[in-house]
XYZ file of C-alpha atoms in Angstrom:
778
model
C -2.848 -31.685 166.412
C -0.172 -29.106 165.734
C -2.402 -29.643 165.176
C -1.277 -28.677 165.486
C -1.372 -27.701 160.898
C 1.284 -27.738 158.368
C -0.136 -26.807 155.110
C 0.629 -27.287 151.623
C -0.510 -25.217 148.764
C -4.074 -26.162 149.059
C -5.022 -25.359 152.525
C -4.334 -23.685 155.734
C -1.323 -24.680 157.590
C -1.829 -25.130 161.227
C 0.133 -26.773 163.882
C -1.669 -27.432 167.039
C 0.364 -28.248 170.012
C -1.071 -30.074 172.827
C 0.127 -33.562 173.233
C -2.141 -35.789 175.184
C -0.338 -36.182 178.408
C 3.016 -34.611 178.077
C 5.175 -33.506 180.942
C 2.108 -31.885 182.447
C 0.405 -35.301 182.811
C -2.416 -34.387 180.468
C -2.385 -31.436 178.146
C -5.943 -31.706 177.187
C -6.479 -30.689 173.638
C -5.187 -31.923 170.372
C -2.268 -30.755 168.462
C -2.602 -30.854 164.761
C -0.303 -30.342 161.931
C -1.572 -30.519 158.467
C 0.649 -30.556 155.534
C 0.561 -31.255 152.005
C 0.160 -30.396 148.455
C -2.557 -28.514 146.686
C -5.214 -31.152 146.286
C -4.356 -32.741 149.612
C -4.459 -29.492 151.502
C -7.783 -28.467 150.084
C -9.259 -31.756 151.162
C -7.886 -31.471 154.581
C -8.341 -27.870 155.334
C -11.969 -28.629 155.020
C -11.549 -30.069 158.396
C -12.237 -27.486 160.744
C -10.874 -25.426 163.469
C -7.754 -23.520 163.340
C -6.251 -25.682 165.876
C -4.765 -28.171 164.014
C -7.053 -25.957 160.777
C -5.514 -26.616 157.513
C -4.833 -29.131 154.962
C -4.879 -32.716 155.953
C -3.099 -35.335 154.050
C -5.300 -37.325 151.767
C -4.673 -40.411 153.838
C -5.856 -38.769 157.022
C -9.411 -38.284 158.115
C -10.664 -34.775 157.892
C -11.356 -32.764 160.940
C -14.321 -30.536 161.690
C -16.048 -30.815 158.445
C -19.546 -31.199 157.222
C -22.143 -33.436 158.727
C -24.468 -33.080 155.775
C -24.091 -34.541 152.346
C -24.537 -32.303 149.345
C -27.644 -33.032 147.347
C -27.634 -32.767 143.562
C -29.309 -29.391 143.892
C -26.643 -28.162 146.276
C -23.941 -29.492 143.994
C -25.315 -27.412 141.173
C -25.546 -24.383 143.423
C -21.919 -24.811 144.379
C -20.772 -24.051 140.855
C -23.172 -21.233 140.026
C -21.460 -17.969 139.182
C -21.417 -15.654 142.213
C -23.184 -12.338 142.081
C -21.263 -9.078 142.177
C -23.003 -8.184 145.425
C -21.820 -11.350 147.188
C -18.256 -10.747 146.086
C -18.259 -7.065 146.882
C -19.983 -6.957 150.247
C -19.029 -10.235 151.912
C -16.112 -9.619 154.320
C -15.066 -13.250 153.960
C -14.096 -12.506 150.352
C -12.522 -9.100 150.951
C -9.084 -8.586 149.394
C -7.355 -6.974 152.354
C -3.853 -7.116 153.805
C -5.142 -9.063 156.820
C -8.411 -11.004 157.232
C -11.428 -9.094 158.525
C -11.756 -11.276 161.597
C -13.872 -8.644 163.336
C -16.482 -8.538 160.564
C -16.910 -12.137 159.388
C -19.997 -13.786 160.889
C -21.755 -17.108 160.414
C -24.115 -15.705 157.780
C -21.182 -14.858 155.511
C -19.849 -18.405 155.321
C -22.234 -20.260 153.010
C -22.785 -17.517 150.393
C -19.140 -16.502 150.469
C -17.782 -20.010 150.129
C -20.319 -20.928 147.424
C -19.250 -17.883 145.442
C -15.603 -18.810 145.794
C -16.128 -22.498 145.074
C -18.008 -21.617 141.905
C -15.108 -19.520 140.697
C -12.564 -22.187 141.574
C -14.514 -24.885 139.737
C -14.502 -22.664 136.641
C -10.767 -22.026 136.976
C -10.025 -25.739 137.303
C -12.138 -26.448 134.209
C -10.197 -23.873 132.205
C -6.870 -25.138 133.518
C -7.700 -28.733 132.593
C -8.507 -27.595 129.056
C -5.373 -25.524 128.531
C -2.804 -27.030 130.925
C 0.814 -27.072 129.811
C 3.450 -29.332 131.439
C 5.506 -26.344 132.532
C 5.963 -24.555 135.833
C 4.069 -21.467 134.721
C 1.424 -23.455 132.862
C 0.663 -25.942 135.632
C 2.089 -25.333 139.094
C 1.578 -21.598 139.356
C -2.128 -21.712 138.363
C -2.646 -24.483 140.921
C -0.930 -22.479 143.630
C -3.250 -19.567 142.892
C -6.325 -21.781 143.186
C -5.116 -23.309 146.413
C -4.112 -20.021 147.950
C -7.496 -18.393 147.359
C -9.243 -21.322 148.977
C -6.767 -21.494 151.858
C -7.047 -17.826 152.750
C -10.836 -17.845 152.683
C -11.561 -21.155 154.329
C -8.768 -20.457 156.772
C -10.784 -17.577 158.203
C -13.785 -19.851 158.731
C -11.864 -22.740 160.248
C -9.952 -20.405 162.535
C -13.122 -18.733 163.822
C -14.641 -22.179 164.328
C -11.800 -22.904 166.751
C -11.707 -19.620 168.659
C -15.220 -18.189 168.346
C -17.567 -21.118 167.886
C -21.336 -20.669 167.766
C -24.393 -22.631 166.703
C -24.696 -20.485 163.594
C -21.088 -21.025 162.575
C -21.341 -24.747 163.254
C -24.418 -25.030 161.013
C -22.770 -22.999 158.274
C -19.671 -25.192 158.290
C -21.816 -28.337 158.217
C -23.747 -27.022 155.232
C -20.831 -25.965 153.068
C -18.372 -28.687 153.964
C -19.541 -31.354 151.478
C -19.174 -28.816 148.683
C -15.665 -28.086 149.891
C -14.819 -31.773 149.876
C -16.243 -32.178 146.381
C -13.925 -29.479 145.054
C -10.871 -30.960 146.727
C -11.668 -34.458 145.488
C -12.087 -33.119 141.981
C -8.684 -31.521 142.174
C -7.057 -34.576 143.765
C -8.385 -36.850 141.013
C -7.901 -34.621 137.973
C -6.346 -36.834 135.323
C -5.391 -33.917 133.026
C -3.438 -32.291 135.866
C -1.890 -35.588 136.948
C -0.756 -36.339 133.395
C 0.645 -32.817 133.145
C 2.724 -33.347 136.280
C 4.039 -36.635 134.885
C 4.915 -34.906 131.614
C 6.647 -32.104 133.501
C 8.837 -34.589 135.343
C 9.616 -36.556 132.192
C 10.025 -33.556 129.914
C 12.810 -31.116 129.029
C 11.848 -28.497 131.629
C 12.582 -30.868 134.522
C 16.308 -30.185 134.362
C 15.664 -26.445 134.644
C 13.672 -26.694 137.881
C 15.219 -25.881 141.247
C 15.507 -28.535 143.939
C 12.510 -27.002 145.742
C 10.433 -27.072 142.576
C 11.360 -30.700 141.893
C 10.303 -31.646 145.428
C 6.947 -29.952 144.833
C 6.374 -31.935 141.645
C 7.345 -35.219 143.321
C 5.049 -34.487 146.279
C 2.190 -33.706 143.904
C 2.627 -36.933 141.970
C 2.629 -38.918 145.216
C -0.434 -37.149 146.513
C -2.416 -37.598 143.309
C -1.958 -41.339 143.790
C -2.917 -41.130 147.477
C -5.907 -39.016 146.470
C -7.327 -41.723 144.239
C -6.454 -40.413 140.788
C -5.927 -43.953 139.470
C -9.327 -45.196 140.609
C -12.111 -45.743 138.095
C -15.811 -46.511 138.121
C -17.275 -47.992 141.282
C -13.953 -47.867 143.120
C -13.679 -44.122 142.549
C -17.280 -43.533 143.559
C -16.778 -45.541 146.727
C -13.527 -43.768 147.562
C -15.192 -40.364 147.229
C -18.196 -41.466 149.247
C -15.833 -42.636 151.986
C -14.044 -39.296 151.965
C -17.324 -37.417 152.327
C -18.480 -39.678 155.137
C -15.166 -39.386 156.964
C -15.447 -35.601 156.941
C -18.927 -35.822 158.399
C -17.834 -38.255 161.087
C -14.822 -36.138 161.954
C -17.010 -33.094 162.432
C -19.475 -35.034 164.545
C -16.673 -36.481 166.686
C -15.204 -33.031 167.308
C -18.561 -31.471 168.091
C -19.400 -34.277 170.523
C -16.158 -33.749 172.423
C -16.750 -30.010 172.638
C -20.380 -30.468 173.699
C -19.570 -33.058 176.358
C -16.787 -30.892 177.750
C -19.062 -27.859 177.941
C -21.936 -29.843 179.462
C -20.211 -30.534 182.778
C -20.381 -27.878 185.488
C -19.685 -28.544 189.145
C -20.809 -25.848 191.578
C -19.132 -26.162 194.984
C -20.356 -24.116 197.931
C -18.447 -25.568 200.883
C -14.945 -24.364 201.747
C -14.138 -27.827 203.012
C -14.720 -29.267 199.542
C -12.136 -26.978 197.906
C -9.454 -27.429 200.550
C -5.993 -27.725 199.017
C -6.812 -25.828 195.842
C -4.461 -22.925 195.150
C -5.602 -19.317 195.105
C -5.420 -19.063 191.303
C -7.695 -22.092 190.859
C -10.191 -20.677 193.357
C -10.030 -17.295 191.656
C -10.764 -18.842 188.271
C -13.586 -20.963 189.717
C -15.162 -17.921 191.383
C -14.826 -15.940 188.151
C -16.575 -18.773 186.283
C -19.309 -18.866 188.905
C -19.912 -15.133 188.442
C -20.236 -15.580 184.683
C -22.739 -18.355 185.358
C -24.985 -16.068 187.389
C -23.567 -16.313 190.906
C -22.809 -12.620 191.175
C -21.578 -12.669 194.777
C -18.935 -15.355 194.185
C -15.489 -14.604 195.586
C -12.269 -16.651 195.627
C -12.355 -16.694 199.426
C -16.018 -17.492 200.076
C -17.280 -19.051 196.868
C -19.308 -20.443 195.379
C -16.854 -21.999 192.936
C -17.697 -23.405 189.519
C -15.458 -26.093 188.026
C -15.535 -27.363 184.454
C -13.646 -29.862 182.307
C -11.753 -27.033 180.628
C -8.136 -27.873 181.385
C -7.199 -24.787 183.487
C -10.172 -25.666 185.702
C -9.905 -29.472 185.681
C -6.202 -30.035 186.180
C -5.796 -28.111 189.475
C -8.589 -30.204 190.989
C -6.864 -33.412 189.951
C -3.504 -32.340 191.378
C -4.431 -30.254 194.431
C -7.942 -30.958 195.747
C -7.882 -32.866 199.029
C -11.489 -33.853 198.401
C -10.979 -37.315 196.949
C -14.619 -37.652 195.932
C -14.386 -34.444 193.875
C -11.220 -35.688 192.194
C -12.872 -39.015 191.376
C -16.011 -37.397 189.995
C -14.114 -35.034 187.718
C -11.606 -37.682 186.622
C -14.342 -40.161 185.729
C -16.277 -37.504 183.853
C -13.203 -36.309 181.990
C -12.106 -39.808 180.974
C -15.588 -40.750 179.781
C -16.386 -37.634 177.765
C -18.441 -38.226 174.617
C -18.983 -41.908 175.453
C -22.724 -42.139 176.169
C -26.121 -40.879 175.077
C -26.633 -38.773 171.980
C -23.005 -37.671 171.930
C -21.430 -41.131 172.162
C -18.381 -41.273 169.900
C -17.978 -45.067 170.190
C -19.913 -45.928 167.000
C -18.145 -43.063 165.217
C -14.737 -44.508 166.134
C -15.644 -47.947 164.806
C -17.069 -46.494 161.598
C -14.045 -44.263 161.054
C -11.645 -47.181 161.507
C -13.622 -49.345 159.092
C -13.815 -46.607 156.461
C -10.131 -45.753 156.758
C -9.182 -49.383 156.257
C -11.482 -49.688 153.245
C -10.071 -46.482 151.807
C -6.509 -47.732 152.225
C -7.327 -51.032 150.557
C -8.910 -49.251 147.598
C -5.528 -47.580 147.119
C -3.664 -50.875 147.348
C -2.452 -50.715 150.961
C -3.002 -53.456 153.520
C -4.182 -51.045 156.197
C -4.559 -47.378 156.970
C -1.270 -47.183 158.867
C 0.597 -48.087 155.673
C -1.299 -45.409 153.763
C -0.514 -42.823 156.430
C 3.189 -43.718 156.425
C 3.400 -43.314 152.648
C 3.938 -39.582 153.104
C 6.013 -39.623 156.292
C 9.671 -40.118 157.187
C 9.039 -43.357 159.055
C 7.618 -46.704 158.037
C 5.298 -48.646 160.338
C 8.188 -50.925 161.263
C 10.555 -48.041 162.042
C 7.931 -46.154 164.052
C 7.105 -49.176 166.187
C 10.795 -49.956 166.598
C 11.404 -46.481 168.015
C 8.435 -46.798 170.365
C 9.718 -50.143 171.632
C 13.214 -48.731 172.180
C 11.780 -45.879 174.242
C 9.376 -48.194 176.086
C 12.189 -50.509 177.097
C 14.238 -47.553 178.320
C 11.318 -46.143 180.355
C 9.458 -49.081 181.859
C 11.692 -49.665 184.888
C 11.780 -45.946 185.703
C 7.975 -45.783 185.428
C 7.558 -48.720 187.817
C 9.857 -46.969 190.260
C 7.844 -43.744 189.846
C 4.620 -45.486 190.811
C 6.140 -47.314 193.763
C 7.598 -44.060 195.121
C 4.192 -42.352 194.911
C 2.503 -45.249 196.672
C 5.109 -45.336 199.436
C 4.931 -41.573 199.936
C 1.136 -41.584 200.122
C 1.263 -44.407 202.661
C 3.710 -42.451 204.815
C 1.247 -39.552 204.754
C -1.501 -41.781 206.131
C -3.231 -42.733 202.873
C -4.454 -46.289 203.419
C -6.715 -46.733 200.377
C -5.824 -48.505 197.152
C -4.136 -46.038 194.780
C -6.621 -45.112 192.044
C -6.106 -43.121 188.881
C -7.633 -39.989 190.446
C -5.132 -40.315 193.310
C -1.920 -40.594 191.301
C -1.603 -37.000 190.124
C -2.551 -35.669 193.574
C 0.002 -37.712 195.467
C 2.659 -37.326 192.786
C 2.344 -33.561 193.160
C 2.661 -33.873 196.950
C 5.801 -35.989 196.464
C 7.249 -33.457 194.050
C 6.595 -30.663 196.527
C 8.208 -32.635 199.325
C 11.203 -33.817 197.330
C 11.990 -30.543 195.599
C 10.214 -28.102 197.889
C 8.484 -26.556 194.902
C 4.947 -26.157 193.580
C 3.344 -24.512 190.586
C 1.590 -21.848 192.629
C 4.863 -20.728 194.159
C 6.191 -20.138 190.644
C 3.172 -18.414 189.085
C 3.936 -14.883 190.343
C 7.256 -15.048 188.470
C 5.670 -16.001 185.147
C 3.431 -13.092 184.209
C 2.543 -13.295 180.519
C 3.944 -9.848 179.553
C 7.317 -10.755 181.069
C 7.346 -14.217 179.519
C 6.671 -12.752 176.076
C 9.495 -10.262 176.526
C 11.903 -13.059 177.449
C 10.727 -15.237 174.570
C 11.294 -12.454 172.067
C 14.730 -11.728 173.528
C 15.631 -15.386 173.000
C 14.509 -15.178 169.374
C 16.775 -12.176 168.925
C 19.703 -13.883 170.615
C 19.437 -17.120 168.657
C 18.025 -16.083 165.325
C 18.770 -12.383 164.985
C 15.157 -11.242 164.679
C 13.196 -8.559 166.515
C 9.570 -8.905 167.581
C 7.514 -5.807 168.284
C 3.811 -5.257 169.025
C 1.728 -3.630 166.286
C -1.698 -3.897 167.897
C -4.344 -2.159 165.812
C -2.643 -2.860 162.506
C -4.867 -5.885 161.837
C -8.481 -6.688 162.811
C -8.836 -9.243 165.620
C -11.615 -11.622 166.696
C -11.460 -10.836 170.435
C -10.258 -7.910 172.499
C -7.597 -10.054 174.202
C -5.858 -10.904 170.914
C -2.462 -9.298 170.294
C -0.716 -8.631 166.952
C 3.057 -8.621 166.416
C 5.556 -7.897 163.676
C 8.806 -9.829 163.174
C 11.752 -7.905 161.745
C 14.980 -9.267 160.294
C 17.840 -6.861 159.643
C 15.431 -4.037 160.454
C 12.910 -4.971 157.739
C 9.521 -6.675 158.166
C 9.813 -10.466 157.848
C 6.462 -11.747 159.152
C 3.447 -11.080 161.382
C 1.521 -13.127 163.939
C -1.591 -12.989 166.119
C -1.558 -14.259 169.716
C -4.778 -15.381 171.421
C -3.546 -16.472 174.865
C -6.510 -17.059 177.192
C -9.054 -19.784 177.791
C -12.664 -19.043 176.747
C -14.455 -22.354 177.265
C -17.835 -21.086 176.064
C -16.575 -20.518 172.518
C -12.959 -21.632 172.153
C -11.707 -25.189 171.868
C -9.110 -26.379 174.324
C -5.437 -26.891 173.701
C -2.861 -24.781 171.970
C -1.939 -24.458 168.336
C -0.211 -22.457 165.667
C -1.935 -21.956 162.332
C -1.155 -20.253 159.082
C -3.011 -17.166 157.889
C -0.939 -16.902 154.710
C 2.370 -18.416 153.732
C 5.415 -16.867 152.132
C 5.340 -16.977 148.335
C 6.948 -15.062 145.505
C 3.819 -15.647 143.405
C 1.788 -13.293 145.602
C 4.427 -10.646 146.185
C 2.932 -7.163 146.415
C 4.286 -4.503 144.118
C 7.825 -3.532 145.099
C 8.453 -6.748 147.098
C 10.026 -10.090 146.277
C 7.585 -12.183 148.326
C 4.352 -12.056 150.233
C 5.290 -12.119 153.907
C 4.009 -14.994 156.069
C 1.340 -14.409 158.740
C 0.457 -16.839 161.546
C -1.744 -17.139 164.564
C -0.764 -18.675 167.883
C -3.537 -19.836 170.172
C -3.189 -20.906 173.812
C -5.651 -21.621 176.604
C -3.952 -20.394 179.746
C -5.587 -18.837 182.740
C -6.825 -15.313 181.982
C -6.083 -12.249 184.107
C -8.041 -12.335 187.365
C -9.005 -8.990 188.838
C -6.074 -6.595 188.537
C -3.509 -9.375 188.188
C -2.008 -10.265 184.803
C -2.202 -13.807 183.526
C 0.119 -15.665 185.909
C 1.318 -18.773 184.112
C 2.290 -22.209 185.289
C 5.671 -23.386 184.106
C 3.873 -25.847 181.850
C 2.015 -22.984 180.214
C 5.347 -21.260 179.666
C 6.596 -24.394 177.902
C 3.456 -24.475 175.763
C 3.926 -20.858 174.683
C 7.549 -21.560 173.722
C 6.393 -24.647 171.856
C 3.856 -22.754 169.751
C 6.347 -20.021 169.029
C 8.700 -22.702 167.682
C 6.075 -23.684 165.123
C 5.479 -20.039 164.282
C 9.200 -19.406 163.805
C 9.451 -22.153 161.211
C 6.508 -20.620 159.388
C 7.782 -17.048 159.649
C 11.550 -17.372 159.197
C 11.402 -19.459 156.047
C 13.643 -18.332 153.221
C 11.878 -20.495 150.653
C 9.993 -18.471 148.052
C 8.089 -21.350 146.455
C 4.814 -21.182 148.347
C 4.022 -24.894 148.258
C 7.103 -25.772 150.330
C 7.726 -22.596 152.319
C 7.525 -22.505 156.102
C 5.667 -25.471 157.577
C 4.292 -26.530 154.196
C 5.430 -29.752 152.628
C 7.337 -30.982 155.696
C 6.828 -34.648 156.495
C 4.405 -34.996 159.359
C 6.778 -36.721 161.723
C 9.356 -33.911 161.484
C 7.154 -30.866 161.912
C 7.378 -30.902 165.718
C 11.167 -30.469 165.670
C 11.337 -26.657 166.123
C 8.442 -26.545 168.588
C 9.842 -29.181 170.927
C 13.308 -27.697 170.463
C 12.086 -24.367 171.839
C 10.720 -25.990 175.002
C 14.281 -26.844 176.068
C 15.124 -23.151 176.481
C 12.629 -22.799 179.321
C 15.198 -24.480 181.578
C 18.165 -22.468 180.291
C 19.235 -20.184 183.117
C 19.868 -17.078 181.052
C 16.598 -17.471 179.178
C 14.548 -18.150 182.290
C 15.938 -15.178 184.181
C 15.123 -12.879 181.274
C 11.437 -13.201 182.217
C 11.178 -14.868 185.660
C 10.415 -11.718 187.651
C 7.797 -11.217 190.322
C 4.857 -9.459 188.707
C 4.537 -6.968 191.602
C 8.029 -6.395 192.984
C 10.087 -7.134 189.892
C 12.385 -9.323 191.991
C 13.971 -12.202 190.039
C 13.132 -15.808 190.733
C 15.134 -16.851 193.813
C 18.198 -18.876 192.869
C 17.122 -21.698 195.130
C 13.773 -21.933 193.360
C 15.513 -22.160 189.990
C 17.739 -24.978 191.213
C 14.725 -26.849 192.527
C 12.797 -26.299 189.289
C 15.653 -27.673 187.233
C 16.147 -30.607 189.600
C 12.475 -31.491 189.195
C 12.682 -31.489 185.391
C 12.931 -35.260 185.092
C 10.522 -36.054 187.923
C 8.476 -39.083 186.807
C 9.968 -38.843 183.317
C 9.588 -42.591 182.839
C 5.854 -42.277 183.494
C 5.480 -39.349 181.120
C 7.428 -41.166 178.399
C 5.254 -44.262 178.751
C 2.102 -42.171 178.557
C 3.096 -40.824 175.156
C 4.169 -44.271 174.050
C 0.739 -45.641 174.993
C -1.109 -43.054 172.902
C 1.239 -43.667 169.986
C 0.949 -47.436 170.293
C -2.835 -47.622 170.465
C -3.036 -45.286 167.476
C -0.850 -47.577 165.356
C -2.518 -50.703 166.722
C -6.013 -49.535 165.780
C -4.955 -48.435 162.306
C -2.725 -51.416 161.482
C -4.178 -54.482 163.188
C -7.701 -53.842 164.504
C -10.870 -54.740 162.615
C -14.179 -53.415 164.002
C -17.135 -55.739 164.324
C -15.159 -58.853 165.220
C -16.375 -59.130 168.826
C -13.561 -57.069 170.356
C -14.181 -53.399 171.124
C -11.671 -50.612 170.667
C -11.627 -50.315 174.450
C -10.696 -53.982 174.790
C -7.766 -53.423 172.437
C -6.798 -50.274 174.329
C -6.664 -52.267 177.568
C -4.549 -54.941 175.865
C -2.046 -52.351 174.660
C -2.029 -50.811 178.141
C -0.758 -54.085 179.594
C 2.557 -53.330 177.845
C 2.612 -49.551 178.109
C 1.282 -48.875 181.605
C 2.657 -49.919 184.977
C -0.638 -49.399 186.804
C -3.676 -51.482 185.839
C -5.724 -49.425 183.376
C -8.867 -47.665 184.547
C -11.621 -50.177 183.609
C -14.103 -47.501 182.516
C -11.484 -45.566 180.536
C -13.118 -44.137 177.417
C -10.444 -41.618 176.556
C -10.518 -42.822 172.951
C -13.917 -41.132 172.680
C -12.225 -37.754 173.114
C -8.936 -38.593 171.368
C -9.428 -35.880 168.766
C -5.845 -36.129 167.558
C -6.528 -39.366 165.739
C -10.284 -39.255 165.146
C -10.875 -35.593 164.363
C -7.417 -34.320 163.569
C -4.339 -35.072 161.567
C -2.645 -37.629 163.777
C -4.337 -40.853 162.705
C -1.534 -43.425 162.464
C 0.734 -40.495 163.178
C 0.675 -39.773 166.884
C 4.096 -41.420 167.128
C 5.325 -38.256 165.375
C 5.650 -36.533 168.734
C 8.287 -38.989 169.887
C 9.898 -39.226 166.454
C 10.304 -35.457 166.287
C 11.337 -35.286 169.944
C 14.345 -37.435 169.078
C 15.251 -34.837 166.443
C 14.589 -31.847 168.715
C 16.565 -33.213 171.663
C 19.498 -34.000 169.392
C 19.259 -30.507 167.886
C 19.320 -28.869 171.328
C 22.314 -30.982 172.276
C 24.243 -29.062 169.609
C 23.833 -25.962 171.793
C 24.848 -27.914 174.890
C 27.969 -29.074 173.101
C 28.706 -25.487 172.083
C 28.290 -24.397 175.714
C 25.102 -22.655 176.805
C 27.139 -19.953 178.564
C 29.254 -19.224 175.479
C 27.335 -16.358 173.871
C 29.253 -16.343 170.621
C 28.989 -20.081 169.991
C 25.315 -20.139 171.014
C 24.644 -17.302 168.589
C 26.524 -19.056 165.775
C 24.714 -22.335 166.424
C 21.398 -20.466 166.535
C 22.070 -18.893 163.152
C 22.890 -22.337 161.774
C 19.598 -23.696 163.148
C 17.784 -20.712 161.642
C 19.401 -21.167 158.238
C 18.610 -24.888 158.052
C 15.716 -26.119 160.189
C 13.776 -22.851 160.183
C 14.713 -21.549 156.747
C 14.379 -24.524 154.422
C 10.769 -25.490 155.123
C 9.582 -28.377 152.986
C 11.979 -27.602 150.147
C 14.457 -30.214 151.419
C 13.689 -33.575 153.031
C 13.783 -33.465 156.863
C 16.546 -36.059 156.958
C 18.756 -33.890 154.784
C 17.854 -30.754 156.746
C 18.878 -32.441 159.981
C 22.183 -33.574 158.467
C 22.849 -30.040 157.246
C 22.440 -28.808 160.814
C 24.090 -31.597 162.802
C 26.396 -33.128 160.220
C 25.067 -36.631 160.968
C 21.906 -38.679 161.433
C 19.867 -38.259 164.644
C 20.336 -40.394 167.752
C 18.017 -41.209 170.664
C 20.855 -40.594 173.144
C 20.060 -36.917 173.748
C 16.351 -37.589 174.362
C 17.081 -40.340 176.871
C 19.758 -38.228 178.537
C 17.453 -35.213 178.875
C 14.873 -37.478 180.524
C 17.440 -39.181 182.757
C 16.615 -42.523 181.167
C 20.016 -43.584 179.864
C 21.153 -46.930 181.268
C 23.389 -46.410 184.262
C 26.807 -48.094 184.249
C 27.109 -51.039 186.603
């Protein structure tokens, strides 16, 4: 949920990456990308974890925010002047080069944020009194307000994602309504809105740069989407809806996390884990040890399995024990759908509130409101999904039939169920291509993969990445810190938190902003403040004396997140509100991330890191050929899976009305009749854990993955046309990509950026070709 976040001036930018069900069948956690302007980003960064942690668009429900309303007493406390002690001694408020991640604890959150919010309220009051319709008298003061909030709340939301605790959860719940109140005040400030209108209509407009004009136009749009035109009861209702949506988003997210953590399956019999690879058994034994089974070993057990994706997915794809697969599949697909943590009523309430909110702003439905700040319209988004569905449906039917036939040949006589498909599909892949993930793992040790990734960045974009561990405080001992250099000079920095920690860290993978590039905050002697990011993954940790040995899918995920980080770090825009990933339309922000995934199959790139972790021997040529041949295995099925998630998202936000006798699950099943080739699982409650659209930034926006994948595939085809073995032309094309897609951030519309790079509008041809889904000539 990229988040997946892109951020605008008023919040943290974070881009979380895990699509639900990408090439790896189900990449569990959300991706979030939050983008926007000052008032919008403040509202949305209130939403929670770093993974998809930053500013949400006003039209999108907030994620991980408060579950308590602010009483009148609390509201008054929120604007009280902070004491000198709270400002001086609270590490959350420290003015340091990098955040004090190692010192900030739950007890710092409420007093620190209340102190900051009080100051920001005072600054807004003064600005409203003295605002001038000029760049220096309006935009720069707003950027300063937004940046202070983004940096501070960004620390909290990031720690909520990677180091969660009961204390931190309670602190976030307590302060969140006060956060939302500030952002709503800013979003609905008539003096500031009128000043922006005067700036656009006045004499200074002609003097502004193109980037500055885009900022002003984005702000004017987002004031309207934030409810600035509402009065009286309509305004009160709009703000009450916004507060309630933040509470519901937080509750939804917490329920998913709690239900995921609640499931533990201890297995003691070797027979019950037959088929599971050594890495899965090693992780399960390591988890069992942490849970108190001190004698657990990979060979003898016991083994503890959870719904954390590195634990769950190997069971689904490798365990011969069908009953174990069924149990874990059913539990996974029904997370947060019963008891005290049932998200069903939350979903219906969220959908009703979003629709009411949209109608208050003059839209027919929430999908229209969401599309108001995106590249696509509802009609264009659904047209793309239908084009891709039509191109994929026959291939998906063939995929399923091949799996059924293969399983039958192997003696499987039962009806094919959902917990059987991944298992038998993996057996078919192994048989057809003579390849399996475990065979590849020893060649994908994390240190080697990072080295190859950084070499690719140097080859394509002319930058150097070097470790500078110890330069910045970190939140866990496994976290790494890196510096990016361009032409020998520092250009950016980033943190990398690679390993799964299910007890405290949410699932998925994401990139988030620590600070963005901006000339306004340039230190003495510099032209700009350099950007800083964090990249978070959830791959298998080192086991014993072995490094983290990655699956190929985890390699793709790492490349994906680095693509987001590159757009944040290699920006050349100096206006902070549209630098890096800020201000980019939601449905374009996945372009560089999905573009980077393509390089995992490039021979030269792959062989720069595919070395056996013990012997150093390169990946055997035959294995590479088989890996590449398997690239489009079941691509029709994977395409349809994404289309289903995108379609149900748009359907719920454009045409579904809660409380009319039909449940969201009924509508999901109806959509599945068009987007699935196998009858849907009757008890499917995946919507109850679909954090992308109910606790993240992808409501009426999940289609963005396919929209941006069209752009990314077309962009990579420029390198294919240049010739992937032609070093000079690849380098030249890489520099062109760097100087357009990566450099221009939100300062230019994505459509224009793409044309600057490709010289034309995008086409779906490359995406269909890469997935082997182009119609074959008769």
